[in-house]
Backbone as CSV, one residue per row, in Angstrom:
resi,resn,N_x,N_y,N_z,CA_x,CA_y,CA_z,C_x,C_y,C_z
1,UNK,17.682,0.027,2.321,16.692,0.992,1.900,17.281,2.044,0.981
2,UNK,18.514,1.948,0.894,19.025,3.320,0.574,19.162,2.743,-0.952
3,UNK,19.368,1.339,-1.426,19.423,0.948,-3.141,17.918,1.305,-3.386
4,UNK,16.549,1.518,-2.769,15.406,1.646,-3.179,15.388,3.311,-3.475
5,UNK,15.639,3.390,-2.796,15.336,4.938,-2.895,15.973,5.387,-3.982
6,UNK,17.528,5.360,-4.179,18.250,5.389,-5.752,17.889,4.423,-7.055
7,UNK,16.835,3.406,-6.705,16.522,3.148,-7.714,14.769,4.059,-8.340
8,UNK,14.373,4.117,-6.940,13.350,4.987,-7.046,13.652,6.097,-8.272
9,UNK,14.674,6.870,-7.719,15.325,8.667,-8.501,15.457,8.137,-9.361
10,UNK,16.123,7.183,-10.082,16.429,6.982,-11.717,15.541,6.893,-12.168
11,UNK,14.613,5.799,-11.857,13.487,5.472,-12.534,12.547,6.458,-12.564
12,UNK,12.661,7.609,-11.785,11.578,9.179,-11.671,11.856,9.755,-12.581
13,UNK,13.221,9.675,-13.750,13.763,10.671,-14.036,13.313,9.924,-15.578
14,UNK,12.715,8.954,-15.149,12.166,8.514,-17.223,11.051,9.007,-17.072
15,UNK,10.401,9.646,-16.402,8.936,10.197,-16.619,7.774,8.751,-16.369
16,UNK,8.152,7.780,-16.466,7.324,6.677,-16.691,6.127,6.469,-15.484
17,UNK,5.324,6.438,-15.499,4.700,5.943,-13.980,4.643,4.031,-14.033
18,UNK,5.103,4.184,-12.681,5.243,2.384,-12.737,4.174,2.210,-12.002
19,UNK,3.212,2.615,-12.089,1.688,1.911,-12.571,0.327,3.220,-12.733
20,UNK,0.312,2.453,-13.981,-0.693,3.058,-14.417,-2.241,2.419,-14.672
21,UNK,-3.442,3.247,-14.243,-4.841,2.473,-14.061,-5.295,3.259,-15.438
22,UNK,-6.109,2.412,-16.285,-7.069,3.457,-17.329,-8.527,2.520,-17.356
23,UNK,-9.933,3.125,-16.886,-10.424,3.132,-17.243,-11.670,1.672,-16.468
24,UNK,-10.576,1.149,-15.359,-11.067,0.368,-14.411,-12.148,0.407,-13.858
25,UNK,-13.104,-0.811,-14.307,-14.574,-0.998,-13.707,-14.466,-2.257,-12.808
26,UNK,-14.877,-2.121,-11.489,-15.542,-3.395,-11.143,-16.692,-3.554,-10.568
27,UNK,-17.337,-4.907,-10.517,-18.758,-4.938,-9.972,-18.743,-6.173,-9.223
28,UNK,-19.384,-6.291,-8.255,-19.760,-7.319,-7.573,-21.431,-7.776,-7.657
29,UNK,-21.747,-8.616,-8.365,-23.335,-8.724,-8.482,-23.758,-7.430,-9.561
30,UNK,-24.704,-7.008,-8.898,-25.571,-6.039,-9.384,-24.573,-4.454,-8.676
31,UNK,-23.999,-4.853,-7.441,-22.913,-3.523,-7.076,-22.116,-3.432,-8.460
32,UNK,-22.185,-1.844,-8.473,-20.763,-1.358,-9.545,-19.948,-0.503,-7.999
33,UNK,-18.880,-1.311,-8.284,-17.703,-0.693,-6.919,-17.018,0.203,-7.565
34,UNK,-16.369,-0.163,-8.715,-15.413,0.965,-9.902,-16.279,1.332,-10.834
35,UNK,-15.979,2.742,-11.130,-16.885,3.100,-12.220,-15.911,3.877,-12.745
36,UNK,-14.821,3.299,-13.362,-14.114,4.210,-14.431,-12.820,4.919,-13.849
37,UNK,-12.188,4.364,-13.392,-10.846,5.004,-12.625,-9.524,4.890,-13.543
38,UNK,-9.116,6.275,-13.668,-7.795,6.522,-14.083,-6.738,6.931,-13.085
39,UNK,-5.806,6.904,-12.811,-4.813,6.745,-11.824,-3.758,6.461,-12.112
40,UNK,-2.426,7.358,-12.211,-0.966,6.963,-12.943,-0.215,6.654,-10.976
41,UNK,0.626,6.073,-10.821,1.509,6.328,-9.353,2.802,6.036,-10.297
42,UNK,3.481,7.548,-10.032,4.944,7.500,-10.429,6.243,6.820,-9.157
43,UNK,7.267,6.268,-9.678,8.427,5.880,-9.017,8.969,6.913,-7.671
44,UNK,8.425,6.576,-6.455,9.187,7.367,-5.458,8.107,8.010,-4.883
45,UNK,6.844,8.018,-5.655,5.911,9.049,-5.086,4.858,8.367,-3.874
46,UNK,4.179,8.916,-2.689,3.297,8.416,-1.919,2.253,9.022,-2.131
47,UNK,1.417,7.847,-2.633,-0.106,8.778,-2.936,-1.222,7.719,-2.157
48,UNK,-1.817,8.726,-1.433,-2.590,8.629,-0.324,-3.719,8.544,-0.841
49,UNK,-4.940,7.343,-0.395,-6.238,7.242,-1.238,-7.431,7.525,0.310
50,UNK,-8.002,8.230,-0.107,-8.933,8.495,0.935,-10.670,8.699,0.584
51,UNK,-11.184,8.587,1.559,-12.622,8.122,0.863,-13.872,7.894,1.933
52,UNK,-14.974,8.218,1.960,-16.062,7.446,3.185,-15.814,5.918,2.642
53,UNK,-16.447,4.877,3.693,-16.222,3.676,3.813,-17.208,3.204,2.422
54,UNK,-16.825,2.816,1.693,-17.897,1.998,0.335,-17.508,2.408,-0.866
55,UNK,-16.327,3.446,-0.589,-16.015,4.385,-2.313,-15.495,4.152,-3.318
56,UNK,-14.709,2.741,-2.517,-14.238,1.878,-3.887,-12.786,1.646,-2.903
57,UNK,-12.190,2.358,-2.487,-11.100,2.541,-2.057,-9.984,0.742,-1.757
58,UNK,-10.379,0.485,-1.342,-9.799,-1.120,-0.975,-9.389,-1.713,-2.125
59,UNK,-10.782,-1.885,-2.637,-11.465,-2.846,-4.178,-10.252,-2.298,-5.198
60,UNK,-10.203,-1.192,-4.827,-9.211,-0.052,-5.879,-7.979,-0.891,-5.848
61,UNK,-7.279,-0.794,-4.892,-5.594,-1.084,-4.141,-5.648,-2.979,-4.572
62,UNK,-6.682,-3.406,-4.466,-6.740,-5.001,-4.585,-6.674,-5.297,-5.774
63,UNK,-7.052,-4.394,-6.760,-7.196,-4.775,-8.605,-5.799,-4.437,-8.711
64,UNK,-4.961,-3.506,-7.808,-2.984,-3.058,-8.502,-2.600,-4.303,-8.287
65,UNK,-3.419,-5.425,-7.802,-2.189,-6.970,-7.876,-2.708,-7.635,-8.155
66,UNK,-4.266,-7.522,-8.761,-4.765,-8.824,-9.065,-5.828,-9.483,-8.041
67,UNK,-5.454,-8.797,-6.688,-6.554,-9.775,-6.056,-7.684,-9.635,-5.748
68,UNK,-8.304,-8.511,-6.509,-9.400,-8.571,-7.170,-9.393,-8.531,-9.383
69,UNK,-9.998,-8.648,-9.432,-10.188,-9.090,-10.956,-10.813,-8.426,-11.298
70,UNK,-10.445,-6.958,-12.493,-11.510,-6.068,-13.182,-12.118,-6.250,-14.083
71,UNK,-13.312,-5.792,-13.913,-14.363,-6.329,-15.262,-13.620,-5.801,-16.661
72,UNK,-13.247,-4.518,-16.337,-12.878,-3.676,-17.470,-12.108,-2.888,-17.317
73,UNK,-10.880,-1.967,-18.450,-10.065,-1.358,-17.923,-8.429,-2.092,-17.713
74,UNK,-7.770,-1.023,-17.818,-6.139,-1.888,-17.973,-5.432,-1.187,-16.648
75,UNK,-4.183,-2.514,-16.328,-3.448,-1.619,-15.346,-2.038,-1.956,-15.582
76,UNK,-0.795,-1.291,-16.010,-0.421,-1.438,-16.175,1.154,-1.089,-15.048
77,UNK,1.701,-2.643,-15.402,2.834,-2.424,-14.037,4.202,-2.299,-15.058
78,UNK,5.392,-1.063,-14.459,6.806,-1.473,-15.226,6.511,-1.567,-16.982
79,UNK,4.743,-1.376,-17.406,4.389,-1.098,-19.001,4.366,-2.627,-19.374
80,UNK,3.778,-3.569,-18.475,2.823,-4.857,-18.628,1.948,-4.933,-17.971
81,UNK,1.137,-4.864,-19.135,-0.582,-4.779,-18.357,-0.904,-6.282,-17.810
82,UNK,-1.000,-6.000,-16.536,-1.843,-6.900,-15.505,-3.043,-7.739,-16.233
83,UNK,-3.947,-7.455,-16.690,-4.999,-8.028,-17.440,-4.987,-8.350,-18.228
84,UNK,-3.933,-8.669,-19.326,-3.433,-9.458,-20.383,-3.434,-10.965,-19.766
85,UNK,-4.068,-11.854,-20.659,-4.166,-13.471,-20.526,-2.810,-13.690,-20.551
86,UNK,-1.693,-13.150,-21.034,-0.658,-13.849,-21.130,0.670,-13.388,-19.487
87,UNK,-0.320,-12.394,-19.263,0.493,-11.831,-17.837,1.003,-13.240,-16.803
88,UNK,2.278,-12.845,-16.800,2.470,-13.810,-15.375,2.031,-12.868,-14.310
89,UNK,1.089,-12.879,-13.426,1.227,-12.203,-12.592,1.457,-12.451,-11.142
90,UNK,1.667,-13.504,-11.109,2.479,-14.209,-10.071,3.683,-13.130,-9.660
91,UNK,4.882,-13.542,-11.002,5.880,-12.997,-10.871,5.874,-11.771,-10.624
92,UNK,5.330,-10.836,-10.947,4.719,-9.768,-11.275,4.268,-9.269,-9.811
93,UNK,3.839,-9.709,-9.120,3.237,-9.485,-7.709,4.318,-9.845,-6.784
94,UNK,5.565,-10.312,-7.327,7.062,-10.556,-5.651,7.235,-8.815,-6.000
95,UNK,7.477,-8.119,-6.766,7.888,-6.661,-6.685,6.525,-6.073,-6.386
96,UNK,5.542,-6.372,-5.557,4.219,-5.307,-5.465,4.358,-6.119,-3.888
97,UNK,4.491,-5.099,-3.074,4.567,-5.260,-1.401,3.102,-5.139,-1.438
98,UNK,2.445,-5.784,-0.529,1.197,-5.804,0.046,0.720,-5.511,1.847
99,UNK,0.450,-4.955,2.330,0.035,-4.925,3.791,-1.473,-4.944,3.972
100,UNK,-1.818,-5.891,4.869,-3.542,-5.717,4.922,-3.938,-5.481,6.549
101,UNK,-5.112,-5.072,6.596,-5.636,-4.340,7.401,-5.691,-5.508,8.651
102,UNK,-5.750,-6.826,8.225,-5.726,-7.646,9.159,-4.441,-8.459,9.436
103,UNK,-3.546,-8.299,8.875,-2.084,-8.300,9.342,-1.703,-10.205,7.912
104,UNK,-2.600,-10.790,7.989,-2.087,-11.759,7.513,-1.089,-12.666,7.657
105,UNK,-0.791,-12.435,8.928,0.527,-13.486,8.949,0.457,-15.036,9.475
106,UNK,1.248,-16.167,9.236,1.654,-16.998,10.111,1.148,-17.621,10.879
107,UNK,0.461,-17.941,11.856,-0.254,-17.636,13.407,0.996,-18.983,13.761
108,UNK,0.984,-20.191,13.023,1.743,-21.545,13.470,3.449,-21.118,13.113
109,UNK,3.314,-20.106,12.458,5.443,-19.847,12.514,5.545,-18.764,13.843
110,UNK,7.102,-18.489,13.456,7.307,-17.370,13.933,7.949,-16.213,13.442
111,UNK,8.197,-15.189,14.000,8.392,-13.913,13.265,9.213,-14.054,12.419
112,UNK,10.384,-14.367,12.405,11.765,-14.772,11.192,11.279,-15.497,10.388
113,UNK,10.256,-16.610,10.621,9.918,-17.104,9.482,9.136,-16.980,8.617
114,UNK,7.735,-15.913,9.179,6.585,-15.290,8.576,7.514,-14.399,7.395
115,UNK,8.886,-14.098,7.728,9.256,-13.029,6.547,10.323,-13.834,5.795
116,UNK,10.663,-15.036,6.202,11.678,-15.695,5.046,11.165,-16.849,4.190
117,UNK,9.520,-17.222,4.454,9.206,-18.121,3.699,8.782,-17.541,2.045
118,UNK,8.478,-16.235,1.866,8.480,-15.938,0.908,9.672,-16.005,-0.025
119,UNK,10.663,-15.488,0.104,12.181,-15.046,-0.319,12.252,-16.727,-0.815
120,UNK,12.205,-17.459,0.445,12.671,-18.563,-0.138,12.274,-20.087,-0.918
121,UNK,10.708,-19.626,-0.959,10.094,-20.380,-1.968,9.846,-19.311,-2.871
122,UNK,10.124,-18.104,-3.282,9.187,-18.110,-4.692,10.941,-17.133,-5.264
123,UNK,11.844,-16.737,-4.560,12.896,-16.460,-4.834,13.892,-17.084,-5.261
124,UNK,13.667,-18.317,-4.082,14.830,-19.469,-4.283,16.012,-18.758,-3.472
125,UNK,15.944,-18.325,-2.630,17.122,-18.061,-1.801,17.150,-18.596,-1.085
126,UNK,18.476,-18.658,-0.138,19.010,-19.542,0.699,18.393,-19.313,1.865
127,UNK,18.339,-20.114,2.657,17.641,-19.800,4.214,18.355,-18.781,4.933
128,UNK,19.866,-18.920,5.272,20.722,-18.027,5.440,20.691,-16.934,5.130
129,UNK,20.506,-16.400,3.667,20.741,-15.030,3.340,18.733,-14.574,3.265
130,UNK,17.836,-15.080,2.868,16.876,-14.710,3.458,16.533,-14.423,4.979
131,UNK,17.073,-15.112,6.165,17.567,-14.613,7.409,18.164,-13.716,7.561
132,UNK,19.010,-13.596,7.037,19.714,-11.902,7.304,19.292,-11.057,6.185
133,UNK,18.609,-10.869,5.243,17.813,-9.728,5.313,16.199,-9.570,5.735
134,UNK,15.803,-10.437,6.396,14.680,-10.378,7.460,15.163,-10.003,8.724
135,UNK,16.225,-10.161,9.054,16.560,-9.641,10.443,17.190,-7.992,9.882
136,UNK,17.320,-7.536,8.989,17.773,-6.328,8.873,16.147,-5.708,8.308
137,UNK,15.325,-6.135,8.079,14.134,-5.510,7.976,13.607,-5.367,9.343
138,UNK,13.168,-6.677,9.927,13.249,-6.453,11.462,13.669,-5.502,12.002
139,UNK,15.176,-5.173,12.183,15.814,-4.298,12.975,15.071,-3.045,12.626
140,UNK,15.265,-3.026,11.216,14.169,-1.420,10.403,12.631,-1.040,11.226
141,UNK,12.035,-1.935,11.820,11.054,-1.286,11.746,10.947,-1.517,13.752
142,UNK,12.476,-2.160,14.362,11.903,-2.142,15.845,11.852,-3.481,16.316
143,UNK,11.971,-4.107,15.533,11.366,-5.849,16.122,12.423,-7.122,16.110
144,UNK,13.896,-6.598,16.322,15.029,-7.591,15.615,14.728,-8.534,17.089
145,UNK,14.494,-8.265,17.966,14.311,-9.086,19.424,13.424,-9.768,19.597
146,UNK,12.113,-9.678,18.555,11.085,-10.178,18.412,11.119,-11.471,17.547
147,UNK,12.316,-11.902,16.108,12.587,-12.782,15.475,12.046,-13.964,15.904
148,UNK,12.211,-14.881,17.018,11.927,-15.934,17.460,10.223,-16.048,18.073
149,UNK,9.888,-14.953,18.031,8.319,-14.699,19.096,7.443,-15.592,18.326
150,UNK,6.501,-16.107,18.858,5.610,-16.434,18.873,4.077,-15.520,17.807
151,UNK,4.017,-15.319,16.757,3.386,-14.293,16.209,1.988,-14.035,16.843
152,UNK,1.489,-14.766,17.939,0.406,-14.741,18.288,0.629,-14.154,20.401
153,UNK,2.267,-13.640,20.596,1.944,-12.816,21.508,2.464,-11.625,21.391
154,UNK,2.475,-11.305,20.163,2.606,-9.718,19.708,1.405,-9.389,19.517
155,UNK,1.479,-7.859,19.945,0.218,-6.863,19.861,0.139,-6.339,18.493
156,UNK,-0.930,-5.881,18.346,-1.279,-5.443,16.972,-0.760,-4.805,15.926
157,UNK,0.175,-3.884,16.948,1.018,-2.726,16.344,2.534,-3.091,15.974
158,UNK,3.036,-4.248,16.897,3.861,-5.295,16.508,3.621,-6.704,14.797
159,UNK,2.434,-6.664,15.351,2.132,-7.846,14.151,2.503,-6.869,12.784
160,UNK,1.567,-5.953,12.787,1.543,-5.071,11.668,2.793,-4.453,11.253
161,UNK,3.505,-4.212,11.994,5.214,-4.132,11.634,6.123,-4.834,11.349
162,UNK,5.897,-6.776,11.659,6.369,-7.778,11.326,5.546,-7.858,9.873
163,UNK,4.409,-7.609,9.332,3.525,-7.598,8.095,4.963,-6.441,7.148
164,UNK,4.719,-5.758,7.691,5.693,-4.187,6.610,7.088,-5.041,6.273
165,UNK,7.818,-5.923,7.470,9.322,-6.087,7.510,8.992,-7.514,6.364
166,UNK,7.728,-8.762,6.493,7.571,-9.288,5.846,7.513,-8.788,4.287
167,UNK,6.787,-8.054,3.949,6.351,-7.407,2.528,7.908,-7.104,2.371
168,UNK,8.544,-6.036,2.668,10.007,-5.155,2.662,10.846,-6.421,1.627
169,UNK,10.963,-7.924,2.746,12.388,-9.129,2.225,12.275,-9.852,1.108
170,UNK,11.140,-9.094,0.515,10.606,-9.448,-1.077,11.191,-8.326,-1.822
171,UNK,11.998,-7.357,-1.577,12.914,-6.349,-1.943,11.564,-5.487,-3.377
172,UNK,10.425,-5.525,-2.765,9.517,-4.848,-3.662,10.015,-3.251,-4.362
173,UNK,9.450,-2.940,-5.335,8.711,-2.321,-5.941,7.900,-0.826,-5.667
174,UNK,7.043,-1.321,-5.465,5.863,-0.279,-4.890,5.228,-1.248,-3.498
175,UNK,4.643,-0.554,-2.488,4.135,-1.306,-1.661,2.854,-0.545,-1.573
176,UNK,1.806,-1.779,-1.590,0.416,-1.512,-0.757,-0.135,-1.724,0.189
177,UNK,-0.766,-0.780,0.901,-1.079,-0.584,2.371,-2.633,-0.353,2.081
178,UNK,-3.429,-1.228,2.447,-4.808,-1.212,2.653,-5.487,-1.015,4.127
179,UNK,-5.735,-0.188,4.300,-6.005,0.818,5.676,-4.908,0.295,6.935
180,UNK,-4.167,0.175,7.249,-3.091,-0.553,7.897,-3.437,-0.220,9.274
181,UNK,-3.827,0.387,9.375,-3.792,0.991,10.872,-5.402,0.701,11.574
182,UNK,-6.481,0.606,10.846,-7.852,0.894,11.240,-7.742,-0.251,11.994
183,UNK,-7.179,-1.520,12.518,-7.453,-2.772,13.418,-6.649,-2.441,14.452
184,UNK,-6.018,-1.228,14.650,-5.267,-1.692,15.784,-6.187,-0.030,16.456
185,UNK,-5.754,-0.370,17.983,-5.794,0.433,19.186,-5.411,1.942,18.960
186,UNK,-6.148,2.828,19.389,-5.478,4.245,18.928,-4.525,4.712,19.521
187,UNK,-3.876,3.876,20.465,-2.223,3.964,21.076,-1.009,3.729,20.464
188,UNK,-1.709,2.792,19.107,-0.283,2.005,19.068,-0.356,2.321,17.479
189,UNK,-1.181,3.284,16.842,-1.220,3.556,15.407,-0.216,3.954,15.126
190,UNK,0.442,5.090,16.024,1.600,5.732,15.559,3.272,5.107,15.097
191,UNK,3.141,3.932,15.931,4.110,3.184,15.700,4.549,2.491,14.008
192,UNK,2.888,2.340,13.598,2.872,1.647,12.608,3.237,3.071,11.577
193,UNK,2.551,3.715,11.732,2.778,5.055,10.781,4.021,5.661,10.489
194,UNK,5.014,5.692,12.052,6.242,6.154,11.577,7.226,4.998,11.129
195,UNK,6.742,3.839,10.880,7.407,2.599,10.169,7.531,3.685,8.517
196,UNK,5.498,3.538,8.173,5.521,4.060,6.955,6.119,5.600,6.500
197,UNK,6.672,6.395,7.237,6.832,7.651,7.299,8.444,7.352,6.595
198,UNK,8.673,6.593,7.505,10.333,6.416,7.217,10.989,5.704,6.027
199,UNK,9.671,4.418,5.701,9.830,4.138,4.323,9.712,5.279,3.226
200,UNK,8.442,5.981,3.263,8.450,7.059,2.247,9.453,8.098,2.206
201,UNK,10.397,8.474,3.518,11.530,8.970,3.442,12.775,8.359,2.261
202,UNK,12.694,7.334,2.584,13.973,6.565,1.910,13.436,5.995,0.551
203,UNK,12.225,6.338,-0.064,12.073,6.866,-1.685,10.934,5.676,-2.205
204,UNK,10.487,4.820,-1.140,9.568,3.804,-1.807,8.781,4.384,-2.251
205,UNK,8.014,4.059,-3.780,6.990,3.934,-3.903,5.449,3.290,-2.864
206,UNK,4.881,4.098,-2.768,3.758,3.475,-1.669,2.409,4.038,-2.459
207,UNK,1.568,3.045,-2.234,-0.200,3.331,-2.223,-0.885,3.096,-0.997
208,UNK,-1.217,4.115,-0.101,-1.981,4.098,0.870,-3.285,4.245,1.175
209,UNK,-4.553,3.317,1.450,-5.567,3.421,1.501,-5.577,3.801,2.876
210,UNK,-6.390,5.078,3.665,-6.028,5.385,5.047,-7.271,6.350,5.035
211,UNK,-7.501,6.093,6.497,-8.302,7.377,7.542,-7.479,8.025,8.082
212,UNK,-6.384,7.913,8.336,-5.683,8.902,8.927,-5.196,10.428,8.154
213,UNK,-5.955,11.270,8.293,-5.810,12.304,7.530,-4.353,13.269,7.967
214,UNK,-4.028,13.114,8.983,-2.943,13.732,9.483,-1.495,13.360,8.804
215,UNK,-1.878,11.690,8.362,-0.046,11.057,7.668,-1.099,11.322,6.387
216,UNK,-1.741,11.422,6.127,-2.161,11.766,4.201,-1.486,13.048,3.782
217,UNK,-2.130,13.794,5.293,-1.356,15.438,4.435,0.093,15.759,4.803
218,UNK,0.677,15.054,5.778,2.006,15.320,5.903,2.949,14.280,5.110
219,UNK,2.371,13.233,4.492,3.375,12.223,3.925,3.390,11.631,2.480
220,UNK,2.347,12.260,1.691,1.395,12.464,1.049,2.596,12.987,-0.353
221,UNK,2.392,12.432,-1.575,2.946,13.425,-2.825,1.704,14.045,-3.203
222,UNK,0.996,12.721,-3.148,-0.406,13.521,-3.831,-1.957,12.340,-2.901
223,UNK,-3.153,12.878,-2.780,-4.063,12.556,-2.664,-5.125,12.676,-3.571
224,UNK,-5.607,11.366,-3.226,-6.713,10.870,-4.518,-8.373,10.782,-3.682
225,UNK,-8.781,11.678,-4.057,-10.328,11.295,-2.847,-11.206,10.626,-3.682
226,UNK,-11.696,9.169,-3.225,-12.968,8.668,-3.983,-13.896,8.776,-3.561
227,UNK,-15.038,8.883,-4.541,-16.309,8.783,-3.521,-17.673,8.136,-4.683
228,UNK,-18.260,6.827,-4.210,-18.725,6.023,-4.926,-18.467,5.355,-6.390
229,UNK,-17.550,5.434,-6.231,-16.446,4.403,-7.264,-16.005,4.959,-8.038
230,UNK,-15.656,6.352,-7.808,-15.068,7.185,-8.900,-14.003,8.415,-8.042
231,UNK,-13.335,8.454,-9.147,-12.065,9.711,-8.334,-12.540,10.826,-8.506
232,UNK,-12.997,11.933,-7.461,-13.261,13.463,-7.509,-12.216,13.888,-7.718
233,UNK,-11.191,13.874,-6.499,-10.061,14.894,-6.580,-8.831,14.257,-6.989
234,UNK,-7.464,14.634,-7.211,-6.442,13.942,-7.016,-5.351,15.120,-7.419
235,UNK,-4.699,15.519,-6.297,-4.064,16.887,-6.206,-3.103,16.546,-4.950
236,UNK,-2.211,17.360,-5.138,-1.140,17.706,-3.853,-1.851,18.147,-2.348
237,UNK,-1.786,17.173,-1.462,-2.008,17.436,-0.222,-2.414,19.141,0.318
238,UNK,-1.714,20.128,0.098,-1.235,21.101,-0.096,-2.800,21.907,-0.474
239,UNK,-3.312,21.176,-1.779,-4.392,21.768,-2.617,-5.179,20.856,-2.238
240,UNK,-5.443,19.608,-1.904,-7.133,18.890,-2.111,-7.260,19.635,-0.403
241,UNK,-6.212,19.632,0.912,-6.489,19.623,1.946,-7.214,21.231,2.318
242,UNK,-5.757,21.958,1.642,-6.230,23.432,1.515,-7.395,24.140,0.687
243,UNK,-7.871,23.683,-0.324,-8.948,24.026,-1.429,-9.135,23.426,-2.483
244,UNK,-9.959,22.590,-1.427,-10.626,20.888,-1.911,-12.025,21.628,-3.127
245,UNK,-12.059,21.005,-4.088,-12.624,21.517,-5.800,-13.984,21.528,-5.714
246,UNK,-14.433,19.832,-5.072,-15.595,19.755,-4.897,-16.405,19.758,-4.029
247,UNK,-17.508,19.873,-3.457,-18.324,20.129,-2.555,-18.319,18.796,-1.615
248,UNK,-18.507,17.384,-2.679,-18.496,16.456,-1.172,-16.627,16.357,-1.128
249,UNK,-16.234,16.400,-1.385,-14.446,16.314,-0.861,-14.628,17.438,0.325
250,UNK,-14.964,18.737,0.130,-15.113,19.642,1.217,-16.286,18.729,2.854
251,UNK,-17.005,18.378,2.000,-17.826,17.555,3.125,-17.357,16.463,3.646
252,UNK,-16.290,16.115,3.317,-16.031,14.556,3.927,-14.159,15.308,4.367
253,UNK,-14.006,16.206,4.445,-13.031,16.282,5.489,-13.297,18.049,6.025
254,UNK,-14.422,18.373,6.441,-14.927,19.238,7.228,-14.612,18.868,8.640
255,UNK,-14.838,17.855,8.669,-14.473,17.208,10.333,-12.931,17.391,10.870
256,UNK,-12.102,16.692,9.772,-10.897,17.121,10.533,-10.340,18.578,10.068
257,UNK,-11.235,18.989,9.029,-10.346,20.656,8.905,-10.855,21.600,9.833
258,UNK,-11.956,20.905,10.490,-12.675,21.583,11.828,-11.510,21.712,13.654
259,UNK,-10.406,20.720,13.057,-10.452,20.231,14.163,-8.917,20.835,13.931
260,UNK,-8.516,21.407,12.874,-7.632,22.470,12.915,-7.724,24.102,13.189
């Protein structure tokens, strides 16, 4: 973790944002989900996307890799735009970590292997050295004892941490987290959170789609509030949490600033 994080600082220090959104529409049918989103995420920074349920928010995080497809609008990764016909974006997507809300893994492998089949079909690494850095991601997030398990008698908060150590042995980039936490139990969220707490310590780039307003404002470089397919706010934790601009941003976290 510690070569990410120093590669993070160099790359902060060209000013560049390694990804940039301009101007992103999407629609489903007659739905318009995006209506025009600009959005830079610089090297090292955690920017937290928050939103009522329908605001675009997901749809948003799914167009930074492709797996959704924008009508319109460029995104550009490392300063190759994604939506260019000539994009590999295959390749392009082993440095973009992914986590989904439903864990995605395996169900017929097991844990060591849910995180070395990537490395070693689309990397070409050895079984061996993809094993030992899946077992040192493992160890990272709690689960080196878990390697051999069965992925289907781990609990939720386990799966979802074998998902983070999976994404991690692809030695990504930026990682995306699409509500990570909303499927599991409100016991075992925290586990998953201080996985992500500790990554954003050690300098990853992260995009977090989340309800959890508590790791937005404490873990947070900056927050982006959407609301019906467009960005209201996008300010330092600090300022959207403390003296939020617009009226529904004030309305859609009245609840938890109530509850401070």
């Amino acid at each position: 973790m510690a070569d990410t994080a120093t590669t993070g600082v160099a790359a902060a220090q060209t000013k560049e944002p390694l990804i940039r959104v301009e101007g992103l529409h999407k629609s489903f049918g007659s739905l318009e989900v995006l209506k025009g989103i600009d959005l830079a995420v610089n090297p090292g920074e955690v920017v937290t996307i928050i939103g009522a349920s329908g605001s675009g928010k997901s749809t948003l995080l799914r167009c930074l890799n492709l797996l959704e497809t924008p009508d319109t609008g460029h995104i550009w990764f490392h300063g190759q735009d994604l939506t260019a016909e000539r994009c590999n974006i295959n390749k392009l997507r082993e440095d973009i970590g992914m986590v989904f809300q439903g864990f995605n893994l395996f169900n017929n492998m097991d844990v060591l292997d849910n995180c070395t089949l990537a490395p070693v079909t689309l990397k070409k690494m050895s079984k061996a050295e993809a094993e030992k850095i899946a077992m040192e991601h493992l160890t990272s997030v709690g689960l080196e004892k878990f390697a051999h398990a069965a992925v289907g008698r781990l609990s939720g908060g386990q799966k979802q941490r074998v998902a983070i150590a999976r994404a991690l042995c692809m030695n990504p980039q930026i990682m995306l987290f699409d509500e990570p936490t909303s499927a599991l139990d409100p016991e075992i969220v925290g586990e998953v959170l201080e996985v992500m707490r500790k990554l954003a310590a050690d300098g990853m780039t992260m995009v977090v789609v989340t309800h959890e307003m508590a790791f937005a404002r404490t873990v947070s470089d900056r927050v982006v509030f959407m609301d019906k397919g467009v960005v209201l706010e996008d300010a330092a934790p600090v300022e959207l949490f403390g003296n939020p601009k617009h009226q529904r941003t004030r309305e859609f976290l009245s609840r938890y600033l109530e509850d401070k």
